[in-house]
Amino acid sequence: MHRIILLILISVLVISCTRNEQGLPPGLRGGGFKISNLQEHQFVLDGMSELSIPYEIGKDGMVNFMQNDKAAVLGLIRKARYGQQLRSNVFESTIVFDQQHFELLKAAFEAENIPYRDETLQGARRVEWVQTYGPQVDLIIQQVGFERAKGYN
């Protein structure tokens, strides 16, 4: 009797844990995020589920997603932190990985007439812009990710 109860408990535990990770289909990964504020973290996960964005949660708690969903995920993270209203007094940024990455970002920002700054902070190069351009930049970051991946194949 105890063995049956133990087997049932193990089965329930395994099933409940696997449902937390939807898994990712084959393709280019878009990166991941880990938000320390649990309410913001849950807001983003709920939004991803509502938009049918596949994700997986790693052992370290990092939420990984596909590159073609990157713009939507960045938008959800912004909404979780700042709400619906885009602000002209908030700056956002992305890390620049190498010169090719910078050139792709620069060309895309200039093509869309989005003002930006090339900054180095604590040894990390980044491109910075005003949050009001956030949704446009989310799409740029997503597209540049695909362009960079082409260069490595």
mmCIF file of C-alpha atoms in Angstrom:
data_model
loop_
_atom_site.group_PDB
_atom_site.id
_atom_site.type_symbol
_atom_site.label_atom_id
_atom_site.label_comp_id
_atom_site.label_asym_id
_atom_site.label_seq_id
_atom_site.Cartn_x
_atom_site.Cartn_y
_atom_site.Cartn_z
ATOM 1 C CA MET A 1 0.000 0.000 0.000
ATOM 2 C CA HIS A 2 2.809 2.420 0.875
ATOM 3 C CA ARG A 3 4.541 1.632 -2.422
ATOM 4 C CA ILE A 4 1.408 2.502 -4.395
ATOM 5 C CA ILE A 5 1.010 5.808 -2.569
ATOM 6 C CA LEU A 6 4.703 6.555 -3.091
ATOM 7 C CA LEU A 7 4.428 5.781 -6.830
ATOM 8 C CA ILE A 8 1.367 8.013 -7.144
ATOM 9 C CA LEU A 9 3.160 10.878 -5.370
ATOM 10 C CA ILE A 10 6.221 10.501 -7.598
ATOM 11 C CA SER A 11 4.020 10.452 -10.716
ATOM 12 C CA VAL A 12 2.178 13.598 -9.644
ATOM 13 C CA LEU A 13 5.478 15.333 -8.894
ATOM 14 C CA VAL A 14 6.977 14.423 -12.279
ATOM 15 C CA ILE A 15 3.859 15.500 -14.190
ATOM 16 C CA SER A 16 3.546 18.799 -12.328
ATOM 17 C CA CYS A 17 7.205 19.667 -12.880
ATOM 18 C CA THR A 18 7.165 18.929 -16.602
ATOM 19 C CA ARG A 19 4.115 21.120 -17.183
ATOM 20 C CA ASN A 20 6.078 24.164 -16.007
ATOM 21 C CA GLU A 21 8.391 23.838 -18.977
ATOM 22 C CA GLN A 22 6.675 24.048 -22.328
ATOM 23 C CA GLY A 23 9.893 23.243 -24.173
ATOM 24 C CA LEU A 24 11.260 24.968 -27.230
ATOM 25 C CA PRO A 25 10.896 23.898 -30.840
ATOM 26 C CA PRO A 26 13.974 23.612 -33.070
ATOM 27 C CA GLY A 27 15.377 26.934 -34.223
ATOM 28 C CA LEU A 28 17.380 29.957 -33.173
ATOM 29 C CA ARG A 29 17.138 30.799 -29.483
ATOM 30 C CA GLY A 30 16.395 34.420 -28.654
ATOM 31 C CA GLY A 31 18.093 34.485 -25.311
ATOM 32 C CA GLY A 32 16.632 34.426 -21.879
ATOM 33 C CA PHE A 33 15.707 36.446 -18.858
ATOM 34 C CA LYS A 34 15.486 36.083 -15.119
ATOM 35 C CA ILE A 35 13.578 38.770 -13.243
ATOM 36 C CA SER A 36 14.136 38.928 -9.489
ATOM 37 C CA ASN A 37 10.775 40.610 -8.833
ATOM 38 C CA LEU A 38 8.379 37.657 -8.717
ATOM 39 C CA GLN A 39 5.309 39.689 -9.740
ATOM 40 C CA GLU A 40 7.090 41.053 -12.812
ATOM 41 C CA HIS A 41 8.436 37.579 -13.608
ATOM 42 C CA GLN A 42 4.954 36.052 -13.418
ATOM 43 C CA PHE A 43 3.479 38.893 -15.502
ATOM 44 C CA VAL A 44 5.926 38.107 -18.317
ATOM 45 C CA LEU A 45 5.308 34.337 -18.112
ATOM 46 C CA ASP A 46 1.539 34.887 -18.161
ATOM 47 C CA GLY A 47 1.896 37.204 -21.156
ATOM 48 C CA MET A 48 4.026 34.656 -22.978
ATOM 49 C CA SER A 49 1.397 31.993 -22.342
ATOM 50 C CA GLU A 50 -1.405 34.286 -23.567
ATOM 51 C CA LEU A 51 0.570 34.978 -26.755
ATOM 52 C CA SER A 52 1.393 31.252 -27.154
ATOM 53 C CA ILE A 53 5.113 31.973 -26.961
ATOM 54 C CA PRO A 54 6.990 28.745 -26.224
ATOM 55 C CA TYR A 55 9.577 28.887 -23.457
ATOM 56 C CA GLU A 56 11.556 26.678 -21.162
ATOM 57 C CA ILE A 57 12.836 27.350 -17.690
ATOM 58 C CA GLY A 58 16.385 26.198 -17.032
ATOM 59 C CA LYS A 59 17.662 24.742 -13.796
ATOM 60 C CA ASP A 60 19.053 28.171 -12.936
ATOM 61 C CA GLY A 61 15.595 29.754 -13.312
ATOM 62 C CA MET A 62 16.465 31.432 -16.613
ATOM 63 C CA VAL A 63 13.478 31.619 -18.979
ATOM 64 C CA ASN A 64 14.628 30.853 -22.542
ATOM 65 C CA PHE A 65 12.641 31.613 -25.689
ATOM 66 C CA MET A 66 12.943 31.658 -29.488
ATOM 67 C CA GLN A 67 14.501 34.485 -31.516
ATOM 68 C CA ASN A 68 11.301 35.057 -33.504
ATOM 69 C CA ASP A 69 9.556 35.907 -30.198
ATOM 70 C CA LYS A 70 12.246 38.263 -28.902
ATOM 71 C CA ALA A 71 10.432 41.538 -29.719
ATOM 72 C CA ALA A 72 7.246 40.352 -28.002
ATOM 73 C CA VAL A 73 9.159 39.176 -24.917
ATOM 74 C CA LEU A 74 11.091 42.447 -24.660
ATOM 75 C CA GLY A 75 7.766 44.300 -24.838
ATOM 76 C CA LEU A 76 6.320 42.148 -22.056
ATOM 77 C CA ILE A 77 9.365 42.767 -19.858
ATOM 78 C CA ARG A 78 8.995 46.520 -20.438
ATOM 79 C CA LYS A 79 5.280 46.405 -19.527
ATOM 80 C CA ALA A 80 6.050 44.388 -16.393
ATOM 81 C CA ARG A 81 8.570 46.974 -15.212
ATOM 82 C CA TYR A 82 7.045 50.258 -16.404
ATOM 83 C CA GLY A 83 3.407 49.640 -17.319
ATOM 84 C CA GLN A 84 1.704 50.466 -20.622
ATOM 85 C CA GLN A 85 2.907 54.069 -20.945
ATOM 86 C CA LEU A 86 6.179 54.614 -22.828
ATOM 87 C CA ARG A 87 8.307 57.311 -21.203
ATOM 88 C CA SER A 88 10.693 59.829 -22.733
ATOM 89 C CA ASN A 89 12.685 60.082 -19.482
ATOM 90 C CA VAL A 90 13.567 56.366 -19.332
ATOM 91 C CA PHE A 91 16.511 54.982 -21.266
ATOM 92 C CA GLU A 92 16.840 51.387 -22.427
ATOM 93 C CA SER A 93 19.920 49.653 -23.759
ATOM 94 C CA THR A 94 21.280 46.478 -25.277
ATOM 95 C CA ILE A 95 24.749 44.986 -24.961
ATOM 96 C CA VAL A 96 26.950 45.152 -28.069
ATOM 97 C CA PHE A 97 28.734 41.830 -28.533
ATOM 98 C CA ASP A 98 31.213 42.801 -31.258
ATOM 99 C CA GLN A 99 31.820 45.368 -34.003
ATOM 100 C CA GLN A 100 29.617 43.496 -36.509
ATOM 101 C CA HIS A 101 26.758 43.605 -33.995
ATOM 102 C CA PHE A 102 27.263 47.349 -33.513
ATOM 103 C CA GLU A 103 27.290 47.999 -37.271
ATOM 104 C CA LEU A 104 24.019 46.077 -37.723
ATOM 105 C CA LEU A 105 22.369 47.973 -34.847
ATOM 106 C CA LYS A 106 23.695 51.328 -36.083
ATOM 107 C CA ALA A 107 22.407 50.748 -39.625
ATOM 108 C CA ALA A 108 18.971 49.696 -38.357
ATOM 109 C CA PHE A 109 18.661 52.631 -35.925
ATOM 110 C CA GLU A 110 19.672 55.091 -38.627
ATOM 111 C CA ALA A 111 17.314 53.528 -41.202
ATOM 112 C CA GLU A 112 14.424 54.018 -38.754
ATOM 113 C CA ASN A 113 15.618 57.511 -37.677
ATOM 114 C CA ILE A 114 15.900 56.393 -34.060
ATOM 115 C CA PRO A 115 18.366 58.462 -32.022
ATOM 116 C CA TYR A 116 20.823 56.358 -30.019
ATOM 117 C CA ARG A 117 24.029 56.601 -28.022
ATOM 118 C CA ASP A 118 27.025 54.298 -28.214
ATOM 119 C CA GLU A 119 28.126 53.936 -24.580
ATOM 120 C CA THR A 120 30.653 51.914 -22.629
ATOM 121 C CA LEU A 121 29.748 51.337 -19.002
ATOM 122 C CA GLN A 122 31.883 49.249 -16.656
ATOM 123 C CA GLY A 123 33.731 47.786 -19.628
ATOM 124 C CA ALA A 124 30.591 46.715 -21.500
ATOM 125 C CA ARG A 125 29.706 48.422 -24.765
ATOM 126 C CA ARG A 126 26.018 49.096 -25.276
ATOM 127 C CA VAL A 127 23.610 51.039 -27.442
ATOM 128 C CA GLU A 128 21.126 53.215 -25.563
ATOM 129 C CA TRP A 129 17.829 54.828 -26.685
ATOM 130 C CA VAL A 130 14.793 56.575 -25.203
ATOM 131 C CA GLN A 131 12.016 54.193 -24.134
ATOM 132 C CA THR A 132 9.452 55.809 -26.441
ATOM 133 C CA TYR A 133 11.261 54.018 -29.283
ATOM 134 C CA GLY A 134 11.172 50.720 -27.381
ATOM 135 C CA PRO A 135 8.689 48.781 -29.537
ATOM 136 C CA GLN A 136 10.556 49.749 -32.732
ATOM 137 C CA VAL A 137 13.888 48.845 -31.165
ATOM 138 C CA ASP A 138 12.502 45.492 -29.977
ATOM 139 C CA LEU A 139 11.889 44.600 -33.627
ATOM 140 C CA ILE A 140 15.359 45.842 -34.575
ATOM 141 C CA ILE A 141 16.985 43.707 -31.873
ATOM 142 C CA GLN A 142 15.018 40.680 -33.049
ATOM 143 C CA GLN A 143 16.005 41.227 -36.700
ATOM 144 C CA VAL A 144 19.645 41.949 -35.870
ATOM 145 C CA GLY A 145 19.726 38.661 -33.944
ATOM 146 C CA PHE A 146 18.735 36.832 -37.120
ATOM 147 C CA GLU A 147 21.301 38.786 -39.164
ATOM 148 C CA ARG A 148 24.085 37.930 -36.708
ATOM 149 C CA ALA A 149 23.100 34.260 -36.798
ATOM 150 C CA LYS A 150 23.393 34.259 -40.613
ATOM 151 C CA GLY A 151 26.946 35.522 -40.273
ATOM 152 C CA TYR A 152 27.907 32.556 -38.097
ATOM 153 C CA ASN A 153 26.515 29.866 -40.426
#
